[in-house]
Amino acid sequence: MEIRTYRASSMQEAMEIIRRELGPDAAILHAREVRRTRFFGLLPGIRQIEVTASCGVNVPSRLKPAKANASFDGERTAVTQAIATEPPVPAHRAAPTDAFSSRWSREIAGKLNDLHGMLQELCQRSRLGHMAELPESLFRVFTDLIEADVPEELARELVETLRSQATGPELQDPKLLRTQLCRLLEEGIKTTGPITIEPGRRRLVALVGPTGVGKTTTIAKLAAHYRLRERRNVGLVTADTYRIAAVEQLRTYAEIIDLPMYVVATPREMRETVRRLEHLDLVFMDTAGRSPRDEIKLQELKALITEARADEVHLVLSAPAAPKTLQLIAQQFAGVGPTALILTKLDEANTLGHLLPLVRNSPLPLSYLTTGQNVPDDIEVADAARFTRLLLGWEPLRRR
């Protein structure tokens, strides 16, 4: 039996190392939060996660508390004394020159400033509190969230909330605890349901977003669904004149599905085209991809949508994108006036837990999810319960 101990900056990183070196069947024997000391043990260093694992045993795992600092008061006193007391210069050392003395003073001042900053950080961390020792059932929930790529800070928050809400029987029953976790996550996910069509009134739906997120393919899926399955009169409008391939791609879909399609380049053309399509039930508007940092192009996009008098504006984001990138895009496109959120390419992401902060913090409700390239099959109306299970990896992407 081989037992190894690993240290990493986060639980996710530690588990990746364990899986890589010991295999997917390795058992976690022990986990705790540690710090390496600096300045001769006077100050805590970088926070790390220490995990002991083995590939030869299968025993329960337990996460030690994320200790803020057990000996905080003693360390603060030691640091204060170190700052206040300057070490004496040995007698045999020659007196420094004025230039050397000045440089020495600057170095000391810099080190004192560093120590002061570290002390403030230590004080801040001490106020954050710590997680008490987790029951085995909650620890398994925590590791499930980390495995799903949920950010560690959010995973801790969810586990603490779950511990405060769950009853005794739920804490003892893994199935009940999983149900409670799903319910907790579902409460933070907003959805809109499908696009609804009112009798006698045309509805115009625009899709916006950065380049490469799959807006054109998503429009083709939606148009095919409403034309072939819902038997609605559907039209297409594209303002993506920057990419010839995009126009030809949408034109090909329009010919296959037998839909009218128009290409517009200016707000005036948009206004005239929308008037021609007044008799239809539903019109989908494709737009050119815009960089979230290009304010001018975003304003042009907003002008087109205003002229079209869109009833719905769906912001399209790609699931494999980094969490910070998704947050930035959502913030920058807010000025365009989106009313809902579509997540595409779920099949291209290794895990989906990183999407949880986006859907919890964004004011936009989820409308649709796409899970592949097949038109019109690989698209579905967003459902909070199913999306939660997808995030946790508890349900396959494609329904049978």
Coordinates of C-alpha atoms in Angstrom, one line a residue:
M1 CA 0.0 0.0 0.0
E2 CA 1.4 3.3 -1.1
I3 CA 0.5 6.5 0.8
R4 CA 1.5 9.9 -0.6
T5 CA 1.0 13.5 0.6
Y6 CA 0.5 16.4 -1.9
R7 CA 0.4 20.1 -1.5
A8 CA -1.3 22.5 -3.9
S9 CA -2.8 25.9 -4.1
S10 CA -6.4 24.7 -4.3
M11 CA -8.4 21.5 -3.8
Q12 CA -9.0 21.3 -7.6
E13 CA -5.2 21.3 -8.3
A14 CA -4.5 18.7 -5.6
M15 CA -7.2 16.4 -6.9
E16 CA -5.8 16.8 -10.5
I17 CA -2.3 15.8 -9.3
I18 CA -3.7 12.8 -7.4
R19 CA -5.7 11.6 -10.3
R20 CA -2.7 12.0 -12.6
E21 CA -0.2 10.2 -10.4
L22 CA -2.4 7.6 -8.5
G23 CA -5.2 7.2 -10.9
P24 CA -9.0 7.9 -10.8
D25 CA -9.6 5.2 -8.1
A26 CA -7.3 6.8 -5.5
A27 CA -8.8 7.4 -2.1
I28 CA -8.4 10.7 -0.1
L29 CA -7.3 9.8 3.4
H30 CA -6.9 13.2 4.8
A31 CA -7.1 16.9 3.8
R32 CA -6.3 20.1 5.5
E33 CA -5.4 23.7 4.9
V34 CA -1.8 24.6 5.8
R35 CA 0.5 27.6 5.4
R36 CA 4.3 27.8 4.9
T37 CA 5.8 30.2 7.4
R38 CA 8.0 33.1 6.3
F39 CA 10.5 35.4 8.1
F40 CA 11.8 32.7 10.5
G41 CA 8.3 31.5 11.4
L42 CA 7.0 35.0 12.3
L43 CA 4.4 35.2 9.5
P44 CA 2.3 32.7 7.6
G45 CA 3.1 32.1 4.0
I46 CA 1.0 31.1 1.1
R47 CA -2.2 29.2 1.8
Q48 CA -2.0 25.6 0.6
I49 CA -4.2 22.5 0.6
E50 CA -2.4 19.4 1.9
V51 CA -4.0 16.1 0.8
T52 CA -3.0 12.6 1.8
A53 CA -4.1 9.9 -0.7
S54 CA -3.5 6.3 -1.5
C55 CA -4.4 4.0 -4.4
G56 CA -4.4 0.9 -2.3
V57 CA -7.1 1.5 0.3
N58 CA -10.7 2.7 0.2
V59 CA -11.5 4.6 3.4
P60 CA -13.7 7.6 4.2
S61 CA -12.1 11.0 3.6
R62 CA -12.4 14.1 5.7
L63 CA -11.6 17.7 5.2
K64 CA -9.9 19.5 8.0
P65 CA -11.0 23.0 8.8
A66 CA -9.8 25.9 6.7
K67 CA -8.0 27.4 9.7
A68 CA -7.7 31.2 9.6
N69 CA -4.7 30.9 12.0
A70 CA -4.7 29.1 15.3
S71 CA -1.9 31.1 16.8
F72 CA -2.9 34.4 15.3
D73 CA -2.5 36.5 18.5
G74 CA 1.0 35.1 19.2
E75 CA 2.2 35.6 15.7
R76 CA 0.8 39.2 15.6
T77 CA 2.7 39.9 18.8
A78 CA 5.9 38.4 17.3
V79 CA 5.5 40.4 14.1
T80 CA 4.9 43.6 16.0
Q81 CA 8.0 43.1 18.1
A82 CA 10.1 42.2 15.0
I83 CA 8.9 45.5 13.3
A84 CA 9.6 47.6 16.4
T85 CA 13.0 46.1 17.3
E86 CA 15.8 46.5 14.8
P87 CA 18.6 43.9 15.2
P88 CA 21.9 45.4 16.6
V89 CA 24.8 45.9 14.2
P90 CA 27.8 43.6 15.2
A91 CA 30.6 45.5 16.8
H92 CA 33.2 44.2 14.4
R93 CA 31.3 45.5 11.4
A94 CA 32.7 48.7 9.9
A95 CA 30.6 51.8 10.0
P96 CA 28.7 52.2 6.8
T97 CA 29.2 55.1 4.5
D98 CA 26.4 57.7 3.9
A99 CA 25.5 56.1 0.6
F100 CA 25.4 52.6 2.1
S101 CA 23.4 53.9 5.1
S102 CA 20.8 55.5 2.8
R103 CA 20.4 52.3 0.8
W104 CA 20.2 50.3 4.1
S105 CA 17.5 52.6 5.3
R106 CA 15.5 52.2 2.1
E107 CA 15.8 48.4 2.3
I108 CA 14.7 48.4 5.9
A109 CA 11.7 50.7 5.1
G110 CA 10.7 48.4 2.2
K111 CA 10.8 45.3 4.4
L112 CA 8.8 47.0 7.1
N113 CA 6.2 48.0 4.6
D114 CA 6.1 44.4 3.4
L115 CA 5.7 43.2 7.0
H116 CA 2.9 45.7 7.5
G117 CA 1.0 44.5 4.5
M118 CA 1.4 40.9 5.5
L119 CA 0.1 41.7 9.0
Q120 CA -2.9 43.4 7.5
E121 CA -3.6 40.4 5.3
L122 CA -3.3 38.1 8.4
C123 CA -5.8 40.3 10.3
Q124 CA -8.2 40.2 7.3
R125 CA -7.9 36.4 7.1
S126 CA -8.5 36.0 10.8
R127 CA -11.9 37.8 10.3
L128 CA -13.0 35.5 7.6
G129 CA -13.6 32.7 10.0
H130 CA -13.0 29.1 9.1
M131 CA -14.9 25.9 8.3
A132 CA -15.4 23.6 11.1
E133 CA -14.7 19.9 10.5
L134 CA -17.1 18.5 7.9
P135 CA -19.2 15.4 8.4
E136 CA -18.3 12.7 5.8
S137 CA -21.5 13.3 3.8
L138 CA -20.8 17.0 3.5
F139 CA -17.2 16.4 2.6
R140 CA -18.4 14.2 -0.3
V141 CA -20.6 17.1 -1.4
F142 CA -17.6 19.4 -1.3
T143 CA -15.4 17.1 -3.3
D144 CA -18.3 16.6 -5.9
L145 CA -18.5 20.4 -6.3
I146 CA -14.7 20.7 -6.7
E147 CA -14.7 17.8 -9.2
A148 CA -17.4 19.6 -11.2
D149 CA -15.0 22.6 -11.4
V150 CA -17.2 24.8 -9.1
P151 CA -14.9 27.6 -7.7
E152 CA -13.6 26.6 -4.3
E153 CA -14.9 29.7 -2.6
L154 CA -18.4 29.1 -3.9
A155 CA -18.2 25.4 -3.0
R156 CA -17.4 26.3 0.6
E157 CA -20.3 28.7 0.7
L158 CA -22.7 26.2 -0.7
V159 CA -21.5 23.5 1.8
E160 CA -21.9 25.9 4.7
T161 CA -25.4 26.9 3.5
L162 CA -26.3 23.2 3.1
R163 CA -25.0 22.4 6.6
S164 CA -27.2 25.2 8.1
Q165 CA -30.3 24.1 6.2
A166 CA -30.1 20.3 6.2
T167 CA -31.7 18.3 9.0
G168 CA -30.1 15.5 10.9
P169 CA -31.5 12.7 8.8
E170 CA -30.5 14.5 5.6
L171 CA -26.9 14.8 6.8
Q172 CA -26.8 11.1 7.4
D173 CA -28.4 10.1 4.0
P174 CA -26.3 10.9 0.9
K175 CA -29.3 10.7 -1.4
L176 CA -31.3 13.2 0.7
L177 CA -28.2 15.5 0.9
R178 CA -27.8 15.4 -2.9
T179 CA -31.5 16.3 -3.3
Q180 CA -31.1 19.2 -0.9
L181 CA -28.0 20.4 -2.9
C182 CA -29.9 20.3 -6.1
R183 CA -32.7 22.2 -4.6
L184 CA -30.3 24.8 -3.3
L185 CA -28.7 25.3 -6.7
E186 CA -32.0 25.4 -8.5
E187 CA -33.1 28.3 -6.4
G188 CA -30.3 30.4 -7.8
I189 CA -30.9 29.6 -11.5
K190 CA -33.4 31.7 -13.3
T191 CA -35.0 30.5 -16.6
T192 CA -37.5 32.0 -19.1
G193 CA -39.0 29.0 -20.8
P194 CA -39.3 28.8 -24.6
I195 CA -40.0 31.6 -27.0
T196 CA -43.8 32.2 -27.0
I197 CA -45.8 33.4 -30.0
E198 CA -49.0 35.4 -29.6
P199 CA -51.7 34.8 -32.2
G200 CA -51.9 37.7 -34.8
R201 CA -48.6 39.3 -33.6
R202 CA -45.2 38.8 -35.1
R203 CA -42.4 38.3 -32.6
L204 CA -38.8 39.3 -33.5
V205 CA -35.9 37.6 -31.6
A206 CA -32.3 38.8 -32.0
L207 CA -29.2 36.9 -31.0
V208 CA -26.1 38.9 -30.0
G209 CA -22.7 38.0 -28.6
P210 CA -18.9 37.8 -29.4
T211 CA -17.5 36.0 -32.4
G212 CA -17.4 32.2 -32.5
V213 CA -20.0 31.4 -29.9
G214 CA -22.4 29.7 -32.4
K215 CA -25.1 32.4 -33.0
T216 CA -25.8 31.4 -36.6
T217 CA -26.1 27.7 -35.8
T218 CA -28.3 28.4 -32.9
I219 CA -30.6 30.5 -35.0
A220 CA -30.8 27.6 -37.5
K221 CA -31.8 25.2 -34.8
L222 CA -34.5 27.5 -33.4
A223 CA -35.8 28.4 -36.9
A224 CA -36.0 24.7 -37.9
H225 CA -37.8 23.8 -34.6
Y226 CA -40.5 26.4 -35.0
R227 CA -40.9 25.9 -38.8
L228 CA -40.8 22.1 -38.9
R229 CA -42.2 21.1 -35.5
E230 CA -44.4 24.0 -34.4
R231 CA -45.6 24.7 -38.0
R232 CA -45.0 28.4 -37.7
N233 CA -44.3 31.0 -40.4
V234 CA -40.7 31.9 -39.7
G235 CA -38.3 34.4 -41.4
L236 CA -34.6 35.1 -41.1
V237 CA -32.7 38.4 -41.1
T238 CA -28.9 38.6 -40.9
A239 CA -26.8 41.7 -40.1
D240 CA -23.6 39.8 -40.1
T241 CA -22.2 41.3 -43.3
Y242 CA -18.7 41.2 -42.0
R243 CA -18.4 37.5 -42.6
I244 CA -19.4 36.2 -46.1
A245 CA -19.3 32.7 -44.8
A246 CA -21.9 33.5 -42.1
V247 CA -24.3 34.9 -44.7
E248 CA -23.9 31.8 -46.9
Q249 CA -24.3 29.5 -44.0
L250 CA -27.6 31.0 -42.9
R251 CA -28.8 31.2 -46.6
T252 CA -28.1 27.5 -46.9
Y253 CA -30.2 26.7 -43.8
A254 CA -33.0 29.0 -45.1
E255 CA -33.1 27.2 -48.4
I256 CA -33.2 23.8 -46.7
I257 CA -36.0 24.8 -44.3
D258 CA -37.7 26.9 -47.0
L259 CA -37.6 30.2 -45.1
P260 CA -37.4 33.8 -46.4
M261 CA -34.1 35.4 -45.6
Y262 CA -32.9 39.0 -45.9
V263 CA -29.4 40.6 -45.5
V264 CA -29.2 44.1 -44.0
A265 CA -26.3 46.4 -43.4
T266 CA -27.8 49.7 -42.1
P267 CA -30.5 50.7 -39.6
R268 CA -32.6 52.0 -42.5
E269 CA -32.4 48.7 -44.3
M270 CA -33.3 46.9 -41.0
R271 CA -36.4 49.1 -40.6
E272 CA -37.6 48.4 -44.1
T273 CA -36.9 44.7 -43.9
V274 CA -38.7 44.2 -40.6
R275 CA -41.8 46.0 -42.2
R276 CA -41.8 43.4 -45.0
L277 CA -41.9 40.6 -42.5
E278 CA -44.8 41.9 -40.5
H279 CA -47.0 39.1 -41.7
L280 CA -44.9 36.3 -40.2
D281 CA -45.3 34.6 -36.8
L282 CA -41.6 34.7 -35.8
V283 CA -38.5 36.4 -37.2
F284 CA -34.9 35.5 -36.0
M285 CA -32.2 38.2 -36.4
D286 CA -28.6 37.1 -36.7
T287 CA -25.9 39.7 -35.8
A288 CA -22.2 40.1 -36.3
G289 CA -19.9 39.0 -33.5
R290 CA -18.6 41.9 -31.5
S291 CA -15.7 42.3 -29.2
P292 CA -16.9 43.2 -25.7
R293 CA -14.2 45.9 -25.6
D294 CA -15.2 47.6 -28.9
E295 CA -17.6 50.3 -27.6
I296 CA -18.3 51.7 -31.1
K297 CA -19.3 48.4 -32.6
L298 CA -21.5 47.7 -29.6
Q299 CA -23.3 51.0 -30.1
E300 CA -23.8 50.1 -33.8
L301 CA -25.3 46.8 -32.8
K302 CA -27.6 48.5 -30.3
A303 CA -28.8 50.9 -33.1
L304 CA -29.7 47.9 -35.3
I305 CA -31.6 46.2 -32.6
T306 CA -33.4 49.4 -31.7
E307 CA -34.5 49.9 -35.4
A308 CA -35.7 46.3 -35.5
R309 CA -37.7 46.8 -32.3
A310 CA -36.7 43.3 -31.1
D311 CA -39.1 41.7 -28.6
E312 CA -36.3 39.5 -27.2
V313 CA -32.5 39.9 -27.3
H314 CA -30.6 36.7 -26.3
L315 CA -27.0 37.0 -25.4
V316 CA -25.1 33.9 -26.6
L317 CA -22.1 32.7 -24.6
S318 CA -19.9 29.7 -25.2
A319 CA -19.7 27.2 -22.3
P320 CA -16.0 26.3 -22.7
A321 CA -14.9 30.0 -22.2
A322 CA -13.1 31.0 -19.0
P323 CA -15.2 32.2 -16.1
K324 CA -13.7 35.7 -16.1
T325 CA -14.2 36.0 -19.8
L326 CA -17.9 35.1 -19.5
Q327 CA -18.4 37.7 -16.7
L328 CA -16.6 40.4 -18.8
I329 CA -18.7 39.6 -21.9
A330 CA -22.0 39.7 -19.9
Q331 CA -21.0 43.0 -18.4
Q332 CA -20.0 44.7 -21.7
F333 CA -23.0 43.5 -23.6
A334 CA -25.4 44.7 -20.9
G335 CA -25.6 48.1 -22.8
V336 CA -27.1 46.3 -25.9
G337 CA -30.1 45.4 -23.8
P338 CA -30.2 41.6 -23.6
T339 CA -33.2 40.0 -22.1
A340 CA -32.1 36.4 -21.8
L341 CA -29.0 34.1 -21.9
I342 CA -28.2 31.2 -24.2
L343 CA -25.3 28.9 -23.4
T344 CA -23.8 27.0 -26.3
K345 CA -21.3 24.3 -26.9
L346 CA -21.9 22.5 -23.6
D347 CA -20.6 19.3 -25.3
E348 CA -17.2 21.0 -25.8
A349 CA -16.6 21.8 -22.2
N350 CA -14.8 19.2 -20.0
T351 CA -16.9 20.3 -16.9
L352 CA -19.7 22.8 -16.4
G353 CA -19.3 23.9 -12.8
H354 CA -17.5 27.0 -13.8
L355 CA -20.8 28.3 -15.2
L356 CA -22.4 28.4 -11.8
P357 CA -21.2 31.8 -10.8
L358 CA -22.4 33.3 -14.1
V359 CA -25.9 32.0 -13.9
R360 CA -26.2 32.8 -10.2
N361 CA -24.9 36.4 -10.5
S362 CA -26.3 37.4 -13.9
P363 CA -29.6 39.2 -14.0
L364 CA -30.4 37.5 -17.3
P365 CA -32.4 34.3 -17.1
L366 CA -31.4 31.2 -19.1
S367 CA -33.5 30.5 -22.2
Y368 CA -31.8 27.8 -24.2
L369 CA -28.8 25.3 -24.0
T370 CA -27.1 23.8 -27.0
T371 CA -25.3 20.4 -26.7
G372 CA -23.9 19.8 -30.2
Q373 CA -24.0 20.7 -33.9
N374 CA -27.0 18.7 -35.1
V375 CA -29.8 20.9 -36.5
P376 CA -32.4 21.1 -35.0
D377 CA -31.9 18.4 -32.4
D378 CA -29.0 19.6 -30.2
I379 CA -30.9 22.5 -28.5
E380 CA -33.2 22.5 -25.5
V381 CA -35.2 24.9 -23.4
A382 CA -33.2 25.6 -20.2
D383 CA -34.6 23.9 -17.2
A384 CA -33.2 24.8 -13.7
A385 CA -33.4 21.2 -12.4
R386 CA -31.7 19.6 -15.5
F387 CA -29.1 22.4 -15.7
T388 CA -28.2 21.8 -12.1
R389 CA -27.6 18.1 -12.8
L390 CA -25.6 18.9 -15.9
L391 CA -23.4 21.3 -13.8
L392 CA -22.7 18.6 -11.3
G393 CA -22.1 16.0 -13.9
W394 CA -25.0 13.8 -12.7
E395 CA -26.8 13.6 -16.0
P396 CA -25.7 13.1 -19.7
L397 CA -25.9 16.0 -22.1
R398 CA -27.9 14.3 -24.7
R399 CA -31.3 12.8 -23.7
R400 CA -32.2 9.4 -25.0

